[in-house]
Short mmCIF file of C-alpha atoms in Angstrom, two decimals:
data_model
loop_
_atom_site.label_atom_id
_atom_site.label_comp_id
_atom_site.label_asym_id
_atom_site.label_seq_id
_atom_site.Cartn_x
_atom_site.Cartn_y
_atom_site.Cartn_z
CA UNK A 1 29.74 -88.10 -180.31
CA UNK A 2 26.59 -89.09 -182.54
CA UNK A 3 28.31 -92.22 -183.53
CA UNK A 4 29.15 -93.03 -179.51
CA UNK A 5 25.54 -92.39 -178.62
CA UNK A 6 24.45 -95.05 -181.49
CA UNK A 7 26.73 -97.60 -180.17
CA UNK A 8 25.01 -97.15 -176.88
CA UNK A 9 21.79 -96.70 -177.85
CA UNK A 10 22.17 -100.23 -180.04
CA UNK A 11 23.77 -101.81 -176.97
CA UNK A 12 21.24 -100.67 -174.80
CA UNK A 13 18.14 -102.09 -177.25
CA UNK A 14 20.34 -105.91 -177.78
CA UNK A 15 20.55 -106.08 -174.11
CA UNK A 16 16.65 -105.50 -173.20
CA UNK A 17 15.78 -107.92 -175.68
CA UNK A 18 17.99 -110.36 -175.06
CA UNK A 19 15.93 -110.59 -171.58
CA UNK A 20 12.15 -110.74 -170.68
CA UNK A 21 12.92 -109.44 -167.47
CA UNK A 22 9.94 -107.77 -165.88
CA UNK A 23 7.34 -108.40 -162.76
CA UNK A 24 4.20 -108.25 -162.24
CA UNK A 25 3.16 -106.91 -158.41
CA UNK A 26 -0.65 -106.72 -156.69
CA UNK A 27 0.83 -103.51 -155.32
CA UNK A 28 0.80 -102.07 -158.41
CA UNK A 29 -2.89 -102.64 -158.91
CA UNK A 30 -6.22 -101.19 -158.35
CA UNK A 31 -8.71 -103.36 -156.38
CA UNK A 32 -11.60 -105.02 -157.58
CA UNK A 33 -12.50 -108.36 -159.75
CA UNK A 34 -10.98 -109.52 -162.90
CA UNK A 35 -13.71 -111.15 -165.31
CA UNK A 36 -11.57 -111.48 -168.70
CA UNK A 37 -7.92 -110.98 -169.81
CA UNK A 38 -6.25 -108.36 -168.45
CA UNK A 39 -2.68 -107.06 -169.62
CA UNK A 40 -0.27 -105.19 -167.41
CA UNK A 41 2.90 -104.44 -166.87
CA UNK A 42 6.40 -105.96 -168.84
CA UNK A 43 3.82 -108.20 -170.74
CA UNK A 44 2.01 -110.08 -168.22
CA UNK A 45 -1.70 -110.81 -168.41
CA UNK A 46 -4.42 -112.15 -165.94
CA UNK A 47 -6.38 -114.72 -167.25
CA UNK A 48 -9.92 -114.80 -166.14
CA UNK A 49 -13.70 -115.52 -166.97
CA UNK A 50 -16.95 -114.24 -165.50
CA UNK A 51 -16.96 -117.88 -164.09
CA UNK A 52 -13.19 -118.28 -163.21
CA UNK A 53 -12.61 -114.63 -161.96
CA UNK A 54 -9.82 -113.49 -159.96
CA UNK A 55 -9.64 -109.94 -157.28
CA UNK A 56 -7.45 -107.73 -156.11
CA UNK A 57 -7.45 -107.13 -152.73
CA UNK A 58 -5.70 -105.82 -149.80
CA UNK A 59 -4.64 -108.08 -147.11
CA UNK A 60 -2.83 -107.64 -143.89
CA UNK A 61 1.00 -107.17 -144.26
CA UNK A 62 3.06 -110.03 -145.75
CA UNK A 63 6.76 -110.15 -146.01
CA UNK A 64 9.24 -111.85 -148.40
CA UNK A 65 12.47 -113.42 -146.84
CA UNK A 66 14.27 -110.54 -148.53
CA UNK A 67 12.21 -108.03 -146.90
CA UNK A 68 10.06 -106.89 -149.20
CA UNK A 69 6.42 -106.09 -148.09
CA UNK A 70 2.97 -106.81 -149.05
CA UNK A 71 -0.46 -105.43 -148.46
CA UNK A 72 -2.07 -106.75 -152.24
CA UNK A 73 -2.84 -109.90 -153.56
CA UNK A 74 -4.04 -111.25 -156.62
CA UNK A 75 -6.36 -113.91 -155.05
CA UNK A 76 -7.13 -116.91 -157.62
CA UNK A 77 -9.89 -117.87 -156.44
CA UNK A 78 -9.49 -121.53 -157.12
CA UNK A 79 -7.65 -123.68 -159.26
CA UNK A 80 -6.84 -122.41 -163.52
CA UNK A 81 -5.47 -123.89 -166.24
CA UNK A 82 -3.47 -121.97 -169.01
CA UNK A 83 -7.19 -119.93 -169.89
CA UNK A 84 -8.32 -119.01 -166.28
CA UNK A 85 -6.90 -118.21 -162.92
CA UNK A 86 -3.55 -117.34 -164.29
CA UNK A 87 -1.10 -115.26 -165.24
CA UNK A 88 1.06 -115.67 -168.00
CA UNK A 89 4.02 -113.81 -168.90
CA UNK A 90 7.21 -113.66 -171.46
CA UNK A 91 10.37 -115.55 -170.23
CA UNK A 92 14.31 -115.92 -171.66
CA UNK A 93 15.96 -119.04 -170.99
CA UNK A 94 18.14 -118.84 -167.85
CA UNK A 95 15.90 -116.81 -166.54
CA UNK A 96 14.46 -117.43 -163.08
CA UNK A 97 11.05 -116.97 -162.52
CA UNK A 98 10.12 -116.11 -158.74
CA UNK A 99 6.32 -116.37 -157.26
CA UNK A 100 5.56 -114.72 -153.78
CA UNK A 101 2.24 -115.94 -152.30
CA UNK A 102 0.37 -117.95 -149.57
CA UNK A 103 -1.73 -120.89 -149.53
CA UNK A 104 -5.16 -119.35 -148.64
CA UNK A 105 -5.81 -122.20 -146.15
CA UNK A 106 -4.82 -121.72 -142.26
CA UNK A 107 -4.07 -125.60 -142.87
CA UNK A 108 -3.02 -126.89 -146.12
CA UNK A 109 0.10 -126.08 -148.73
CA UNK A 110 -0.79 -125.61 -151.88
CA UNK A 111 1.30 -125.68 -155.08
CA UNK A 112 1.50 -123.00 -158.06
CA UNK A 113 2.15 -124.63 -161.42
CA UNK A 114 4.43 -123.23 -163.49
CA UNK A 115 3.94 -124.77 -167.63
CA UNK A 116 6.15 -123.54 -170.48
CA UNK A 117 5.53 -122.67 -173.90
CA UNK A 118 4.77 -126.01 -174.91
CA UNK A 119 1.97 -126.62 -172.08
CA UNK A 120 3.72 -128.94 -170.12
CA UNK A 121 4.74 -128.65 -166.30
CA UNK A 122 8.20 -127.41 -165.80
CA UNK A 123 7.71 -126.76 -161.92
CA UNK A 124 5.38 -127.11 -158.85
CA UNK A 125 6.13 -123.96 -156.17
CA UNK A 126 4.63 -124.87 -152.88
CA UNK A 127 2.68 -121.75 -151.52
CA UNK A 128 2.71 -122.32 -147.74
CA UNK A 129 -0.58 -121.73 -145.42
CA UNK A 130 -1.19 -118.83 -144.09
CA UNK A 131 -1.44 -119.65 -140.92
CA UNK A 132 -3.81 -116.98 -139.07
CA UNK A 133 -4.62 -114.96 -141.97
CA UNK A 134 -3.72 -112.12 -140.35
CA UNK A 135 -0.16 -111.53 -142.65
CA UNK A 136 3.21 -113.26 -141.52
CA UNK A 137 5.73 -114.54 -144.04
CA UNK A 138 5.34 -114.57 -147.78
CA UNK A 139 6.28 -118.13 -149.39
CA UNK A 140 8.36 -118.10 -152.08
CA UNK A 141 9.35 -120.36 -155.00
CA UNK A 142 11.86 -120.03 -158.12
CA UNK A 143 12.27 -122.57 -161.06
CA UNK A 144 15.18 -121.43 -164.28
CA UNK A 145 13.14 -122.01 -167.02
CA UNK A 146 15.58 -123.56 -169.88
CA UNK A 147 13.87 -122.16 -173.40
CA UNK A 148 12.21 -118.84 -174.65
CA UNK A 149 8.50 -118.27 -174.34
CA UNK A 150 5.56 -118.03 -172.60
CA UNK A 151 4.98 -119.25 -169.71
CA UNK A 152 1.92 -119.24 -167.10
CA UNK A 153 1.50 -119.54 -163.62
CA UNK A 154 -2.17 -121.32 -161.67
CA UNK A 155 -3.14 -122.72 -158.66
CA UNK A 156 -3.09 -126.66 -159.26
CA UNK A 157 -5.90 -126.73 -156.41
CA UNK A 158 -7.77 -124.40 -154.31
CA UNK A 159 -6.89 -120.42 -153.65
CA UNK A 160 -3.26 -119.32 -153.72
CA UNK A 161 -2.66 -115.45 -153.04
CA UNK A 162 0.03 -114.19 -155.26
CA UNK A 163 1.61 -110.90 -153.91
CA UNK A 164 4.18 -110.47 -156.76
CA UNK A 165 6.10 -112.92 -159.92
CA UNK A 166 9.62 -111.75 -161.02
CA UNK A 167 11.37 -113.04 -164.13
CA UNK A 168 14.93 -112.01 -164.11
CA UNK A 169 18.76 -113.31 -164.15
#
């Protein structure tokens, strides 16, 4: 029995590290502003200055196509680099990473950039508008990311509201 609960155990252990799989969720979040690097949950951390700060805020009700719901955000304020207005979190290759957010324009798209371990660009994810700001459907984007890492997630211009970023299979 002891050496059956091993096996497990060990199988158990090789399978959670052989994926980053994790999310990070507004919902899960107390309000107010982010001013420096924040970790939370399954290894993700906010990136944010005094000068490039971030907030968490509620906002009227926002749902995904899959019918998941939304009443936080993690508002970016403007655009980031890898240092502010971010998020960054671990990733396995063939992994998907999914954003779920809104433009914070009633007019314009704007895109999340998604860079990989080595800095460089592997995806834009177009955030639409938010048309009446008054909640409505939740954009989403996906990109497989093809090596182990970090990776990090910014607005390439202007505020994007990010309700929630899942990294799984």
């Amino acid at each position: 029995m002891k050496k059956l609960v091993g096996i497990i155990s060990a199988c158990l252990m090789l399978c959670t590290a052989a994926f980053a799989e994790g999310y990070f969720s507004a919902e899960d979040q107390e309000k107010g502003t982010i001013t420096e690097d924040k970790a939370v949950e399954d290894g993700f951390v906010l990136h944010a200055t005094t000068e490039k700060y971030m907030n968490i805020t509620k906002k009227p009700l926002h749902k995904a196509a899959n019918g998941e719901e939304f009443n936080m955000a993690l508002q970016l304020q403007g655009s980031g680099n890898a240092t502010s207005r971010s998020v960054s979190f671990p990733a396995k290759a063939g992994e998907t990473i999914t954003v779920w957010g809104n433009s914070t324009s009633k007019t314009d798209m704007r895109s999340i950039v998604v860079i990989g371990p080595d800095g460089k660009s592997v995806a834009e994810l177009s955030m639409d508008k938010d048309v009446n700001g008054e909640g409505g459907l939740a954009s989403e984007g996906s990109v497989k990311v093809s090596v182990d890492g970090t990776y990090t997630v910014f607005s390439k211009k202007s505020g994007i509201n990010i309700y929630k970023i899942n990294v799984g299979k």
